[in-house]
Coordinates of C-alpha atoms in Angstrom, one line a residue:
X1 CA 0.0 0.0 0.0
X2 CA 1.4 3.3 -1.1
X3 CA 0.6 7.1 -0.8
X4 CA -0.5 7.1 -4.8
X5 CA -2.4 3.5 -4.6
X6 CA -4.9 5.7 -1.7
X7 CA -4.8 8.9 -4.0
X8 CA -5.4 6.9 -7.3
X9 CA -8.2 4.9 -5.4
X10 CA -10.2 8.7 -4.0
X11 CA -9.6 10.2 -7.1
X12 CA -10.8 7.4 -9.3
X13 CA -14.0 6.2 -7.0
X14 CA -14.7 9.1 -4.1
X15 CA -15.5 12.6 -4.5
X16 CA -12.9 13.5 -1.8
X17 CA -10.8 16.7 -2.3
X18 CA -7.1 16.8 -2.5
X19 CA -6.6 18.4 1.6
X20 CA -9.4 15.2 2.4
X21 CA -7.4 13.2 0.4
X22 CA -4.2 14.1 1.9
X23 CA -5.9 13.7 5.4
X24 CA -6.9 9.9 4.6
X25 CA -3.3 9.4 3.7
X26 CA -1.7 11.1 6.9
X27 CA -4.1 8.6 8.6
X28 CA -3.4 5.5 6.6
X29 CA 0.4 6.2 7.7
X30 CA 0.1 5.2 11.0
X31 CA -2.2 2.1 10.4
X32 CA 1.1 -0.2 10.8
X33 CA 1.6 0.7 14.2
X34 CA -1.5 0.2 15.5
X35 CA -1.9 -3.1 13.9
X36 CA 1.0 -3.9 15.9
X37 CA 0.0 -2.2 18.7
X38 CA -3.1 -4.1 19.0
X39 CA -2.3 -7.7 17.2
X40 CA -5.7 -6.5 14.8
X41 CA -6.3 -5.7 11.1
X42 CA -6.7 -2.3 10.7
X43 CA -8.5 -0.7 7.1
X44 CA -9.6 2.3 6.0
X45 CA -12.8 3.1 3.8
X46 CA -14.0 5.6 1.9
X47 CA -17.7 6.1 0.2
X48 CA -17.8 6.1 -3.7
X49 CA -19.3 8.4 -5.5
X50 CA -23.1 8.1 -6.5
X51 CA -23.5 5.0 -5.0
X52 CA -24.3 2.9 -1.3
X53 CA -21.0 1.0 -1.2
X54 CA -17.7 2.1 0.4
X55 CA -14.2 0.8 -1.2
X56 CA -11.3 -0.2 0.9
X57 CA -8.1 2.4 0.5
X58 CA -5.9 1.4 3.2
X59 CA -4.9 -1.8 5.1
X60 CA -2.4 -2.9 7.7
X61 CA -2.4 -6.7 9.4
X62 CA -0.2 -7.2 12.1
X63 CA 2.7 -9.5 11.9
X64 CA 2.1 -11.4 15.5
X65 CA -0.9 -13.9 14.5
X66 CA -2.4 -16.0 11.8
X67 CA -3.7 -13.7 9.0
X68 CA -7.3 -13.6 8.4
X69 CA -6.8 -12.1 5.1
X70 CA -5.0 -14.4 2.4
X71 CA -4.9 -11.2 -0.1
X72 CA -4.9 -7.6 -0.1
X73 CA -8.8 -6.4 0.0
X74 CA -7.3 -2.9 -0.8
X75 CA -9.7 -1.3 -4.1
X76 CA -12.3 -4.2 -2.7
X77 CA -15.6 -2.6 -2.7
X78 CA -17.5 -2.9 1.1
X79 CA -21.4 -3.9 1.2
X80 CA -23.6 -2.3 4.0
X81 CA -25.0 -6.1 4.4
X82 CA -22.2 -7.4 5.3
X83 CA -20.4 -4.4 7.0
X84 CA -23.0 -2.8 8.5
X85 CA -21.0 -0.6 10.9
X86 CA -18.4 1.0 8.3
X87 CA -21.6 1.8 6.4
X88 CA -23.2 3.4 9.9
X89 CA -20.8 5.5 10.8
X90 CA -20.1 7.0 7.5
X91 CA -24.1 7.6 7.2
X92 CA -24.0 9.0 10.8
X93 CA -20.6 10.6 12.1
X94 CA -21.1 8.0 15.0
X95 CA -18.7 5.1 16.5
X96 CA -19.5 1.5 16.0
X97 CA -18.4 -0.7 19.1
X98 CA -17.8 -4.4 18.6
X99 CA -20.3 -4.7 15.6
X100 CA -20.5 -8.3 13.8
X101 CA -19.5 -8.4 9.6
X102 CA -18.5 -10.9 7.2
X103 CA -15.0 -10.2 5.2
X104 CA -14.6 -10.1 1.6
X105 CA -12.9 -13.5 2.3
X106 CA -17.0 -14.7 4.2
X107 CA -15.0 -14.9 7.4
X108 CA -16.7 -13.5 10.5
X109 CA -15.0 -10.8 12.0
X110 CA -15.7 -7.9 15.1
X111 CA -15.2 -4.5 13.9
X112 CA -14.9 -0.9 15.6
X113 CA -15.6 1.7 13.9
X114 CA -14.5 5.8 14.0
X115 CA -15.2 8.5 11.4
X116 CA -12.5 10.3 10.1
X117 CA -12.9 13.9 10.0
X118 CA -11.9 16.9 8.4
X119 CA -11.2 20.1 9.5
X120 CA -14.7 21.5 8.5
X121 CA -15.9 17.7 10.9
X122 CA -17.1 16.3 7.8
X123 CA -17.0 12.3 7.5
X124 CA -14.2 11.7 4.8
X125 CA -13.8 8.5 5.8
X126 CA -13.6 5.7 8.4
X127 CA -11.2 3.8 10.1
X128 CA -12.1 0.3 11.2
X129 CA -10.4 -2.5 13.7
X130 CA -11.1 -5.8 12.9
X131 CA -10.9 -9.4 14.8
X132 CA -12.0 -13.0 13.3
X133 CA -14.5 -14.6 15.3
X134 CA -15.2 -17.8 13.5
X135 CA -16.6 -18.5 10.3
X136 CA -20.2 -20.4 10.3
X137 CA -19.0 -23.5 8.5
X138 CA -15.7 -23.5 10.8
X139 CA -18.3 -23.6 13.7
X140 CA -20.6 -26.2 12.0
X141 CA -17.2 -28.3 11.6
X142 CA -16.8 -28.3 15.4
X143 CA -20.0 -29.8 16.0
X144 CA -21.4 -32.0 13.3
X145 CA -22.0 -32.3 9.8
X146 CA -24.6 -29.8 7.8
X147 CA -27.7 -32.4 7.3
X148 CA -31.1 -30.7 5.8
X149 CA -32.9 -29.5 9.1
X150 CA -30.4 -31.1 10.9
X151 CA -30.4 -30.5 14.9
X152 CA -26.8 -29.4 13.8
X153 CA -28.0 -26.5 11.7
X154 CA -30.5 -25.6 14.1
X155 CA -27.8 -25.8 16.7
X156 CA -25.6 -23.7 14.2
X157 CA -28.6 -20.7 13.4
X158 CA -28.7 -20.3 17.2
X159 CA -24.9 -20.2 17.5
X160 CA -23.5 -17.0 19.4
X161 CA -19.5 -15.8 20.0
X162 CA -19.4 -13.7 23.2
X163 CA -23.3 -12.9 22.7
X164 CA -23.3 -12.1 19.3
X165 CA -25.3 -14.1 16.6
X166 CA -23.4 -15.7 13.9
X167 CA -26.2 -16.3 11.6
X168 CA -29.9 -15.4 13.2
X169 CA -30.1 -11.3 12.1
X170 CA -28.5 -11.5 8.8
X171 CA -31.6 -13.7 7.6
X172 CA -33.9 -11.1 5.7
X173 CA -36.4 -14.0 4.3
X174 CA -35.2 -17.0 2.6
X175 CA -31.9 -18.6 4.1
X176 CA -30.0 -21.5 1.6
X177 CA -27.3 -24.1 2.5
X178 CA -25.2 -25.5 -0.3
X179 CA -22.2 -27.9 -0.1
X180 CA -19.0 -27.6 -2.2
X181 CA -20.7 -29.5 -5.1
X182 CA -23.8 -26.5 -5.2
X183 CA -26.3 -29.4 -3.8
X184 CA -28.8 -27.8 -0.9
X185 CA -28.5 -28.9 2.2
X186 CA -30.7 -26.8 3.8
X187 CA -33.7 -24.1 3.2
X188 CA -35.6 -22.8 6.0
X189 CA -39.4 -22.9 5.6
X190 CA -39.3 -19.6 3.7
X191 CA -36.7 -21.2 1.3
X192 CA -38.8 -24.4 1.1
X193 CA -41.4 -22.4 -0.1
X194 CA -39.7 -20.3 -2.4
X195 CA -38.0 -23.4 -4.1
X196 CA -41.0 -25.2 -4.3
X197 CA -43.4 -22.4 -6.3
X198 CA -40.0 -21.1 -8.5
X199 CA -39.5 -24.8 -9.5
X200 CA -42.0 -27.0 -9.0
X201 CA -40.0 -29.5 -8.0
X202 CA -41.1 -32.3 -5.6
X203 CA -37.9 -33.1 -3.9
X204 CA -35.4 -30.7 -2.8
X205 CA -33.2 -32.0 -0.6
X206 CA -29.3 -33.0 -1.9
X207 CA -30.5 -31.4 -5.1
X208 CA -28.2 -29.3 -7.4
X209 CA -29.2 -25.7 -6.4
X210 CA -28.7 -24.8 -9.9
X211 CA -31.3 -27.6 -10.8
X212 CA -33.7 -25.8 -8.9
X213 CA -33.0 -22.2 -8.8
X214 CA -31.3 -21.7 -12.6
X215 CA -31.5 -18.2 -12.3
X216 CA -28.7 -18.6 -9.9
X217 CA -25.7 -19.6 -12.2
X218 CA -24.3 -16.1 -12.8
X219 CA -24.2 -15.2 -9.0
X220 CA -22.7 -18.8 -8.5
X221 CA -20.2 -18.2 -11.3
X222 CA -19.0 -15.5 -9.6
X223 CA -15.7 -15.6 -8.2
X224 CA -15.9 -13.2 -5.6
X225 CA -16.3 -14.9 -2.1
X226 CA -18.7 -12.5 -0.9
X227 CA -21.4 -10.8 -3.8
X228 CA -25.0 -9.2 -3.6
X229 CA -26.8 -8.9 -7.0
X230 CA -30.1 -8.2 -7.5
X231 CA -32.6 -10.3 -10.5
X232 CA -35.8 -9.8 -11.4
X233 CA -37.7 -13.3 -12.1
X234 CA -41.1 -14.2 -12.8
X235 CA -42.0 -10.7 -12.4
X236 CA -40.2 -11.0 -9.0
X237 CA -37.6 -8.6 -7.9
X238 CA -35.0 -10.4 -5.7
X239 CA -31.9 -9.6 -3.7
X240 CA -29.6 -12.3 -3.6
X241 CA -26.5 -12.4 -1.2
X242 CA -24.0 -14.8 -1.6
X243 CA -21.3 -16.0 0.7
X244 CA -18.7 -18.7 0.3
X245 CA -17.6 -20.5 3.6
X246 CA -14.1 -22.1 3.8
X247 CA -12.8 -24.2 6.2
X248 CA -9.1 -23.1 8.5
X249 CA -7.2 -24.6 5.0
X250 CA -8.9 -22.1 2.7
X251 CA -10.8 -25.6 1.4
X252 CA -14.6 -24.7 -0.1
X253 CA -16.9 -25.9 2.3
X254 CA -20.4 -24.7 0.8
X255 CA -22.2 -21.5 0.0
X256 CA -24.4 -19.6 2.1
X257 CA -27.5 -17.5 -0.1
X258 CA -29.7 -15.3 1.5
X259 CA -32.5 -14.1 -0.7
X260 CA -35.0 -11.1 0.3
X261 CA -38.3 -10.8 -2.0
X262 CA -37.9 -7.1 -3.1
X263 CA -40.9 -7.2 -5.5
X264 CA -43.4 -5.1 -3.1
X265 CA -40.8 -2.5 -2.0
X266 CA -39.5 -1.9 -6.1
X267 CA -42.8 -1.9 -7.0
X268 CA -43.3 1.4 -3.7
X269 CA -40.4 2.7 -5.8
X270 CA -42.5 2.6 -9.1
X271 CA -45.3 4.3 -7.4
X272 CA -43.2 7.2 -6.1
X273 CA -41.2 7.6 -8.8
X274 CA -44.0 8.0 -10.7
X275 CA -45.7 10.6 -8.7
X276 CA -42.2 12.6 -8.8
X277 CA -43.1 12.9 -12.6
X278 CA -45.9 14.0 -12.2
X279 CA -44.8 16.6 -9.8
X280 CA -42.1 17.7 -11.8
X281 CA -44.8 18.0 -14.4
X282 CA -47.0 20.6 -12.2
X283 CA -43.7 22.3 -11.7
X284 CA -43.0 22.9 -15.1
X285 CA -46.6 23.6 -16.1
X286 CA -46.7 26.1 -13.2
X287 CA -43.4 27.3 -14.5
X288 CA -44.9 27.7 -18.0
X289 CA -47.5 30.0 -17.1
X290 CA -46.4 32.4 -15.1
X291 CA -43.7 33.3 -17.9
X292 CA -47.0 33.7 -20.2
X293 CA -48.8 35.8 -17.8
X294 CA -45.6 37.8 -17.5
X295 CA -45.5 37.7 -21.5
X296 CA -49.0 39.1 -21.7
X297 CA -48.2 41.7 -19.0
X298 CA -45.2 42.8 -20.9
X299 CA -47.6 43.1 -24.1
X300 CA -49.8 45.3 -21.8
X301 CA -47.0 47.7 -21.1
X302 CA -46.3 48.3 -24.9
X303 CA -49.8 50.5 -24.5
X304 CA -49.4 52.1 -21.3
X305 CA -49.9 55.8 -21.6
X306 CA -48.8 57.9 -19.8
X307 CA -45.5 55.8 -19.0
X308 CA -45.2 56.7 -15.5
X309 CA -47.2 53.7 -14.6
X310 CA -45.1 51.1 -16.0
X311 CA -43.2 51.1 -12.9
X312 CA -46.4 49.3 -11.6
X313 CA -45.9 46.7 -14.1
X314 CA -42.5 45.7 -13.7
X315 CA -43.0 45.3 -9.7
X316 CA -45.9 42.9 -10.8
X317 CA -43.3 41.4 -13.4
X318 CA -40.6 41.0 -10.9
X319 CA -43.0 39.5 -8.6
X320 CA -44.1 37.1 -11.0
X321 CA -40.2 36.2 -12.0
X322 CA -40.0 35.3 -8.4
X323 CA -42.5 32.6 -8.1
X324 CA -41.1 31.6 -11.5
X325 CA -37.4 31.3 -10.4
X326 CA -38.3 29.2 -7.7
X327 CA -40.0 26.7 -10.1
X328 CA -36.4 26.7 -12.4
X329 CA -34.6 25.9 -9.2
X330 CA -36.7 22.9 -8.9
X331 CA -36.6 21.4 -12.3
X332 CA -33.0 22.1 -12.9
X333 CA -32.3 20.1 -8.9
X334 CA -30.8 16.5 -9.6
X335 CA -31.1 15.2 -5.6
X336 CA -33.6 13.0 -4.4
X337 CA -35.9 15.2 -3.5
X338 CA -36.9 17.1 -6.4
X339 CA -39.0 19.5 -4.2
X340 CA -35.5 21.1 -2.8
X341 CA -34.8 24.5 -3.4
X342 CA -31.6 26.5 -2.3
X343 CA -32.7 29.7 -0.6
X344 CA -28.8 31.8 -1.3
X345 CA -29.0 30.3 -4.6
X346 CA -32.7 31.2 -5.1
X347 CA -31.8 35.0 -3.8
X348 CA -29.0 35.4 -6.0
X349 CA -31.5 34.3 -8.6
X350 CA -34.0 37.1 -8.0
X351 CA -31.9 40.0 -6.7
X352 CA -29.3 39.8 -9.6
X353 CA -32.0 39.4 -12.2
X354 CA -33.4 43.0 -11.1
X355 CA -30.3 44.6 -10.5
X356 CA -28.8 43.6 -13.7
X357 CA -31.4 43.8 -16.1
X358 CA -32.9 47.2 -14.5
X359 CA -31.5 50.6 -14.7
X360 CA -29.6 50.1 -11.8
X361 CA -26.0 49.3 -12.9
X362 CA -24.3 51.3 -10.4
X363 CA -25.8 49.9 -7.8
X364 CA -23.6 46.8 -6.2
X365 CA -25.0 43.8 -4.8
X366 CA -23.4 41.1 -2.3
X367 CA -25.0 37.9 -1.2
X368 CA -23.0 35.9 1.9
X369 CA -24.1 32.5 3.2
X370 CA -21.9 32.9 6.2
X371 CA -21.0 29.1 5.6
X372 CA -24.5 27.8 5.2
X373 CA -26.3 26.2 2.4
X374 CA -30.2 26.7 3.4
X375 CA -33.0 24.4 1.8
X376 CA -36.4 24.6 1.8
X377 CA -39.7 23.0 -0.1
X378 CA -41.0 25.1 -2.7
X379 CA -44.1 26.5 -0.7
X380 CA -41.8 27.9 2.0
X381 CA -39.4 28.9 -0.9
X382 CA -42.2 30.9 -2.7
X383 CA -42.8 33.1 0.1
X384 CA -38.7 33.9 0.9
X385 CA -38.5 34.6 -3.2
X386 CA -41.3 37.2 -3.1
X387 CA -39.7 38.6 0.5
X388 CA -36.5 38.7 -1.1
X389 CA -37.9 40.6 -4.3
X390 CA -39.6 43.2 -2.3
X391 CA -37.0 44.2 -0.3
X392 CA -34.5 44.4 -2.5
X393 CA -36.5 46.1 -4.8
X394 CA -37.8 48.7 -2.1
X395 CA -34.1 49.5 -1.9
X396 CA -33.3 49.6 -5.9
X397 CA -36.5 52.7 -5.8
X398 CA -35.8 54.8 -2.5
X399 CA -32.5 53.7 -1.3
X400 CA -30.1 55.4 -4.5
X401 CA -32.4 58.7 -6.2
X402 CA -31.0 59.9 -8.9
X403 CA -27.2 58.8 -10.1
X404 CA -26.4 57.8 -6.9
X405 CA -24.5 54.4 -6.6
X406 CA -24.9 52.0 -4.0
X407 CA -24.9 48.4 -2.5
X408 CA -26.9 46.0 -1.4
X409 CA -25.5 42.9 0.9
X410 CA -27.6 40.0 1.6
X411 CA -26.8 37.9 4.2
X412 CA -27.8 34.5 5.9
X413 CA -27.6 33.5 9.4
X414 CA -28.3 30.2 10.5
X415 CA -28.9 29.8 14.3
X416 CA -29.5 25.8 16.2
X417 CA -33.6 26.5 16.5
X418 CA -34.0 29.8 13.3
X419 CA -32.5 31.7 10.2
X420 CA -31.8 35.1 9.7
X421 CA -32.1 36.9 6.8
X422 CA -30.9 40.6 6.2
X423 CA -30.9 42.6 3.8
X424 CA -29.2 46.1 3.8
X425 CA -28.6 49.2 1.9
X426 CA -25.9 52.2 2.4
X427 CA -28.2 54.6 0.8
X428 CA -29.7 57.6 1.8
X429 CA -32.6 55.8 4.2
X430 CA -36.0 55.3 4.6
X431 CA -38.7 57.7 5.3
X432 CA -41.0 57.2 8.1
X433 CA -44.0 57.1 5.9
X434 CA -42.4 54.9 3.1
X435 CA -44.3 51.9 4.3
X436 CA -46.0 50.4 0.8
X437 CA -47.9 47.6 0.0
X438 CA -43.9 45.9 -0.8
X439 CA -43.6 46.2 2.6
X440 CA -47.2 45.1 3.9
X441 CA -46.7 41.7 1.2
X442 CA -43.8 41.3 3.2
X443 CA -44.9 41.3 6.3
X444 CA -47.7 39.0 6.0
X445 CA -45.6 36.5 3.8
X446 CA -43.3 36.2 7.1
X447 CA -45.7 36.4 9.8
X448 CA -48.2 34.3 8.5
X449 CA -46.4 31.8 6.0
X450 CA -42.9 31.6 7.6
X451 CA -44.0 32.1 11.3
X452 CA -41.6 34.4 11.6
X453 CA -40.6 38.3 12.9
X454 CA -40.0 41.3 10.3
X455 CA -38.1 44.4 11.6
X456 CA -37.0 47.4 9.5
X457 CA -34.9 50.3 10.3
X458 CA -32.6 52.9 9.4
X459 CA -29.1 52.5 10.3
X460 CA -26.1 54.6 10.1
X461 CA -25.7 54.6 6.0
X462 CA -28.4 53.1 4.8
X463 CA -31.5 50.6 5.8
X464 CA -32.0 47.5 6.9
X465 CA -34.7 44.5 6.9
X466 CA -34.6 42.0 9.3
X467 CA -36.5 38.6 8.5
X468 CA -36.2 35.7 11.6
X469 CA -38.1 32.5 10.9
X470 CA -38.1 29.2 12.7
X471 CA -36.3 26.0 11.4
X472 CA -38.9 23.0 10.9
X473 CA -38.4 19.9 8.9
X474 CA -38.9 22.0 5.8
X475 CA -35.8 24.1 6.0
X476 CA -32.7 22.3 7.0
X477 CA -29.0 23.8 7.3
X478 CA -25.9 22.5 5.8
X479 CA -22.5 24.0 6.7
X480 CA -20.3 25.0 3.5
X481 CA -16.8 24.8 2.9
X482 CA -16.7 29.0 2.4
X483 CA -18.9 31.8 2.4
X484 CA -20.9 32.3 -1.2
X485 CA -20.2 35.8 -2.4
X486 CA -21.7 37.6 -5.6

């Protein structure tokens, strides 16, 4: 294991920067010592990009005992199945004390597991201590041979090391027992079952698995001694989890399958997926009309007379660009939840839209996230867009008459229970009776939509608006790497 095997290994499979990179490999140079240190196998492993599974990118096995590795698993890829904990404490920033897993090798082993941090105390990785247990079929071998429902394998399924269950919580449905020559030697009643309506067949026992279950020769041919794969047969959608069991001399004892009817749960998926469609459909439809009723209002405008009152018009455009922006954030999001929108991105959006494509080029504007990326669902984002766009354009009107130039900073605060949003001018104020329906849209939209407090004031060089709204599960916080300027 080298330096450039881990950096070739992030850079090819992890979206992990160069400093997180270079943190993995500081870490991955003192695994030796603490292999030794401890007489364990210690790994490091690293999420890959756009996908569930983890990929080993650093190892170290101690010199003082047997090895429970014959080969490298370094550029292995790690299932959540079977290493549950890795997966956990890269999901949650958490520890994972003495939780069970399988190897790459189907060897059961103890791991702890820490995250690895940055220096922003983002997971980048984690850093897991293994010891072998036992193996199932090394266990077996103690006590008898497999037999179909044997007492043995009964015996075996309630097998525990140190109060830990070798077997009993990785079943998920159907549980198979093969020998070396692929013949079953045992199906619990789930399996029995399954066999019987996928193949009709009257007896099962000592039968080639492949005689009975076909559909199983690709995930048998597999080399690999530990392999998930998911099939879809006779319109059933099945996961099937495969683990080869060796005995102390590396010699091919049998083959353990676990298989977990997915068929219900893909066909949730369907449903759901489905409705996103449809949602992203509303979204663009909504999208759509709004930029015709600002089309038709823009028409309108082309006849106003006398052309003092256009300035009505483009607050009612700008308005309506608002709603509309929110809508492009939506379609153009690729996450899971379609429904997303990013509130600094959103408010960029809008205020550099009006600022921009106005007649306000002299006037400077400056959006800060203060480290924060805020999200929100598109109802709650409506009503910031439209607070956003009146604010900003109250200051755009009153805040720089004439040729006077100017800027406007928008700024985010995130707090553990609210946000705060201000916005502030250093123009020449706000008069005491400027109040305007702008500001009366406002201060209904937070009040009654966001729940929230509005305060605005003249300060020293300016104005500023001050919007505080609760955090619920529609608008969620994540920190950023650095402050989002414009």
């Amino acid at each position: 294991m080298t330096e450039n095997t881990i950096e070739e290994l992030c850079h090819l499979y992890t979206d992990l920067s160069d400093p997180d990179i270079q943190i993995i490999v500081n870490v991955a140079n003192t695994l030796p010592l603490y292999a030794e240190l401890t007489n364990k196998c210690i790994f490091i492993d690293c999420m890959v990009k756009s996908s569930k599974q983890a990929i080993v990118v650093a190892e170290a096995l101690p010199r003082t005992q047997e090895a429970v590795y014959k080969k490298s698993v370094v550029g292995e890829f790690v299932y959540e199945t079977f290493e549950p904990g890795v997966h956990y404490s890269h999901r949650t920033g958490k520890k994972s004390i003495r939780h069970r897993a399988i190897t790459q090798e189907g060897k059961i082993v103890e791991q702890s597991v820490v995250p690895i941090r940055n220096d922003l105390h983002e997971v980048i990785g984690t850093l897991i201590m293994e010891e072998e247990l036992a193996t199932i079929f090394n266990k077996a071998n103690e006590r008898a041979d497999i037999s179909f429902g044997s007492k043995a394998l009964g015996d075996l399924m309630a097998e525990t090391i140190d109060g830990y269950p070798i077997v009993t919580d990785l079943l998920m449905e159907i549980f198979l027992v093969t020998d070396a020559d692929q013949r079953l030697v045992y199906a619990n009643p789930a399996g029995v079952r399954f066999i019987n309506e996928m193949s009709q067949a009257d007896s099962i026992q000592n039968e080639d698995i492949l005689t009975l279950l076909p559909f199983l020769a690709e995930i048998l041919d597999n080399q690999e001694a530990v392999y998930v794969s998911e099939l879809t047969v006779l319109s059933k959608n099945i996961e099937v989890k495969k683990v080869k069991m060796h005995s102390k001399t590396n010699e091919l004892k049998g083959i353990l399958l676990i298989i977990q009817d997915l068929t219900e749960l893909r066909t949730k998926e369907k449903e759901l997926m489905m409705k996103s469609v449809v949602i992203k459909e509303i979204h663009h439809r909504v999208k759509n009309n709004l930029q015709t009723v600002a089309s038709l209002l823009r028409l309108q405008m082309r006849k106003i007379y006398p052309s003092e009152n256009r300035i009505h018009f483009e607050e009612t455009l700008n308005r309506i660009f608002s709603i509309s922006s929110v809508y492009e954030l939506i379609l153009a999001n690729e996450t899971v939840d379609e429904d997303d929108v990013d509130l600094i991105e959103l408010s960029k959006k809008i205020s550099s839209s009006m600022v921009l494509n106005g007649l306000y080029k002299k006037i400077g504007l400056i959006i800060e996230s203060n480290g924060n990326k805020v999200i929100t669902s598109s109802r709650k984002a409506v009503s910031v867009s439209l607070v956003v766009n009146e604010l900003v354009q109250n200051s755009l009107k009153h805040a720089f008459p004439g040729e006077l130039s100017g800027t406007i900073h928008i700024e985010f605060f995130s707090h553990k229970k609210f946000v705060e949003l201000h916005i502030r001018d250093n123009g020449v104020g706000m008069a005491r009776a400027s109040y305007s329906l702008g500001l009366d849209i406002v201060h209904n939209l937070v009040v009654n939509d966001l729940g929230g407090e509005f305060m605005y004031k003249t300060v020293q060089n300016g104005t500023q608006a001050i919007i505080k709204f609760p955090l619920s599960q529609e608008v969620m916080i994540h920190h950023e790497k650095t402050d989002s300027n414009c």
